[in-house]
Tab-separated table of C-alpha atoms in Angstrom:
chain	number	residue	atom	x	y	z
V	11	UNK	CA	48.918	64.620	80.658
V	12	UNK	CA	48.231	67.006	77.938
V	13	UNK	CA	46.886	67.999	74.987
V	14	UNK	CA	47.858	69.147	71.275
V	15	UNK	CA	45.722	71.204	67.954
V	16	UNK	CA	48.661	69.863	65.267
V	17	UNK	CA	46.484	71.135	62.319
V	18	UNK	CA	49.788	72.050	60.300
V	19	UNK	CA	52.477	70.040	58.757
V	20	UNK	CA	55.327	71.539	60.700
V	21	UNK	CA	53.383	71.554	64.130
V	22	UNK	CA	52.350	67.482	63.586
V	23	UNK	CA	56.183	66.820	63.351
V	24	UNK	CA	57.906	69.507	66.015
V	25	UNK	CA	54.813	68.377	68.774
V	26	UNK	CA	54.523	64.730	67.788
V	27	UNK	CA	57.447	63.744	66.237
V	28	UNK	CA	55.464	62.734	63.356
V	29	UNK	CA	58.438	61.776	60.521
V	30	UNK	CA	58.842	64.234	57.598
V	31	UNK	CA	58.786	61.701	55.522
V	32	UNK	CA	55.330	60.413	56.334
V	33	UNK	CA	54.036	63.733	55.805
V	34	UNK	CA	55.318	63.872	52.428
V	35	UNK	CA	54.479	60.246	51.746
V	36	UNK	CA	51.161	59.312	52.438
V	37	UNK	CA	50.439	62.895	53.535
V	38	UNK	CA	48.795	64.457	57.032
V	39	UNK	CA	45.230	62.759	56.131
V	40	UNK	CA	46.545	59.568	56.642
V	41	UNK	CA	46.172	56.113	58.525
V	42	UNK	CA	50.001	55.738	59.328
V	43	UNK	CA	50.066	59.989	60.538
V	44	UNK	CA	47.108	58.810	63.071
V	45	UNK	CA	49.626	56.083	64.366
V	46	UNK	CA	52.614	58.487	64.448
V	47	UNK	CA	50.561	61.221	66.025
V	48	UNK	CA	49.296	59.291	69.347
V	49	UNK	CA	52.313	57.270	69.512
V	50	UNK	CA	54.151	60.868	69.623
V	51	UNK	CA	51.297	62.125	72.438
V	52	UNK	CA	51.357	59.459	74.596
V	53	UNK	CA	55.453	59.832	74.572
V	54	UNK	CA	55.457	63.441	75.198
V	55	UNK	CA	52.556	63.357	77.631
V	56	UNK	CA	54.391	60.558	79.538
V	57	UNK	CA	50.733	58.895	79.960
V	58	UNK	CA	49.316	54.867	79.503
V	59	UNK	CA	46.402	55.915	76.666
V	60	UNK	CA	46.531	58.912	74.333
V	61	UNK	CA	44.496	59.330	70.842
V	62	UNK	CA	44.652	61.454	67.887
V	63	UNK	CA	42.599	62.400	65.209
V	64	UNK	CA	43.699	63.488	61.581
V	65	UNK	CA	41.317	64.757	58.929
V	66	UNK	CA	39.547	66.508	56.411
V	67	UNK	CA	36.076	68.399	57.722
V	68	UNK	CA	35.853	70.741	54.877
V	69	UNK	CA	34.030	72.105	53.683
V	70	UNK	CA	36.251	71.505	50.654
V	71	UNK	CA	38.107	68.798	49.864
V	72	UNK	CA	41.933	68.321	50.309
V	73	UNK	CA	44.692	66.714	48.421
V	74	UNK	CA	47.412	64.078	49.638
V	75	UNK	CA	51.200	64.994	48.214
V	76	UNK	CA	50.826	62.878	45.576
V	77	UNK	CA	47.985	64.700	44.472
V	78	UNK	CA	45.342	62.348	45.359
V	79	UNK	CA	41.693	63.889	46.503
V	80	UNK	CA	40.993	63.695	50.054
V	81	UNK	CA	37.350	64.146	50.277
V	82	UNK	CA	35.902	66.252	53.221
V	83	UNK	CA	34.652	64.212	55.775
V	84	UNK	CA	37.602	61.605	55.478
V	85	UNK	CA	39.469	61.206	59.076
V	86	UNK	CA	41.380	58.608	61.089
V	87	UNK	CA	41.135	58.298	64.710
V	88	UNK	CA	44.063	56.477	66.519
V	89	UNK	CA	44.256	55.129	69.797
V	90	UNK	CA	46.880	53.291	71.976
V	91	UNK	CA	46.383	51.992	75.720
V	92	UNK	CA	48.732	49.748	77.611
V	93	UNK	CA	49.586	46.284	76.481
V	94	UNK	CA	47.947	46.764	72.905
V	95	UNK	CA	49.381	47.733	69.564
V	96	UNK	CA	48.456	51.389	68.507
V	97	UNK	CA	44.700	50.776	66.664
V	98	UNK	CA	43.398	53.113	63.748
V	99	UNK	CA	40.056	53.027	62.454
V	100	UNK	CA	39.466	55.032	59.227
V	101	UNK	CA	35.542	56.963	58.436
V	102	UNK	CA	34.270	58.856	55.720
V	103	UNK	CA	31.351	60.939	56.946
V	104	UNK	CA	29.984	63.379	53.957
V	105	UNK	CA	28.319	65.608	56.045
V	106	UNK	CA	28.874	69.160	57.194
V	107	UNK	CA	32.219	70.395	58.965
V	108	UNK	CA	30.593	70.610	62.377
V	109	UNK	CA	29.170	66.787	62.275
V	110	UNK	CA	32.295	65.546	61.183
V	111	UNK	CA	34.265	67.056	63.928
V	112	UNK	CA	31.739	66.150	66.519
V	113	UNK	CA	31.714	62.274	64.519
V	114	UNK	CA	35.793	62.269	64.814
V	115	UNK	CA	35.536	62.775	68.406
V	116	UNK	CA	33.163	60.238	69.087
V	117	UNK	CA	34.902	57.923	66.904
V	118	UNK	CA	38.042	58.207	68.868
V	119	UNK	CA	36.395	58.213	72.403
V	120	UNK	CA	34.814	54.933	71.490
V	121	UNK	CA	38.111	53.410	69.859
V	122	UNK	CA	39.846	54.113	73.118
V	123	UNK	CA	36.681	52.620	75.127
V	124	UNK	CA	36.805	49.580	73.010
V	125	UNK	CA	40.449	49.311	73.649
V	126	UNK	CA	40.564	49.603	77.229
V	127	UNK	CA	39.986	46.373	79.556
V	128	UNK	CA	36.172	45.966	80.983
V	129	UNK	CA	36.257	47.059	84.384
């Protein structure tokens, strides 16, 4: 098991394996990054589950590579257990940078719990 902080471009693809051409597509702040990012964990942490999240807190805003705004408070949480497709959920929470870290994190714990079989 283990862990990554990926908050740069370079670190998302040399940690994850996240393609270049993702982050220069559709950009870090992304649905399809989520996917490549815990697909890329869960490989390199050789584990059954893994998650990521990948966002904006702020307190600015951001912008994609094509220029688009990426309002603070927009992240994706991914999540991936065994037997089920990778799963990304996409929030926008306009609130302050702590409560949208501390909403990412919650999102993504309860993705994972909603992924995993009861028992």
């Amino acid at each position: 098991p283990g862990g990554w902080v990926t908050y740069s471009d370079a670190w998302k693809a040399r940690a994850l394996g996240v393609p270049e051409a993702l982050l220069a597509g559709p950009g870090a702040v992304s649905p399809e990054v989520a996917a490549a990012m815990v697909a890329g964990a869960r490989e390199r942490a050789g584990t059954d589950a893994a998650l990521a999240v990948t966002g904006v807190a702020g307190p600015g805003d951001a912008r994609s590579p094509s220029g688009a705004v990426l309002p603070a408070g927009t992240f994706h949480v991914a999540a991936v257990v065994p037997g089920r497709a990778v799963e990304v959920r996409s929030h926008f929470v306009p609130l302050d940078r702590v409560t949208v870290q501390r909403r990412a994190a919650v999102a993504a714990l309860d993705l994972l719990r909603r992924l995993l079989p009861p028992g």
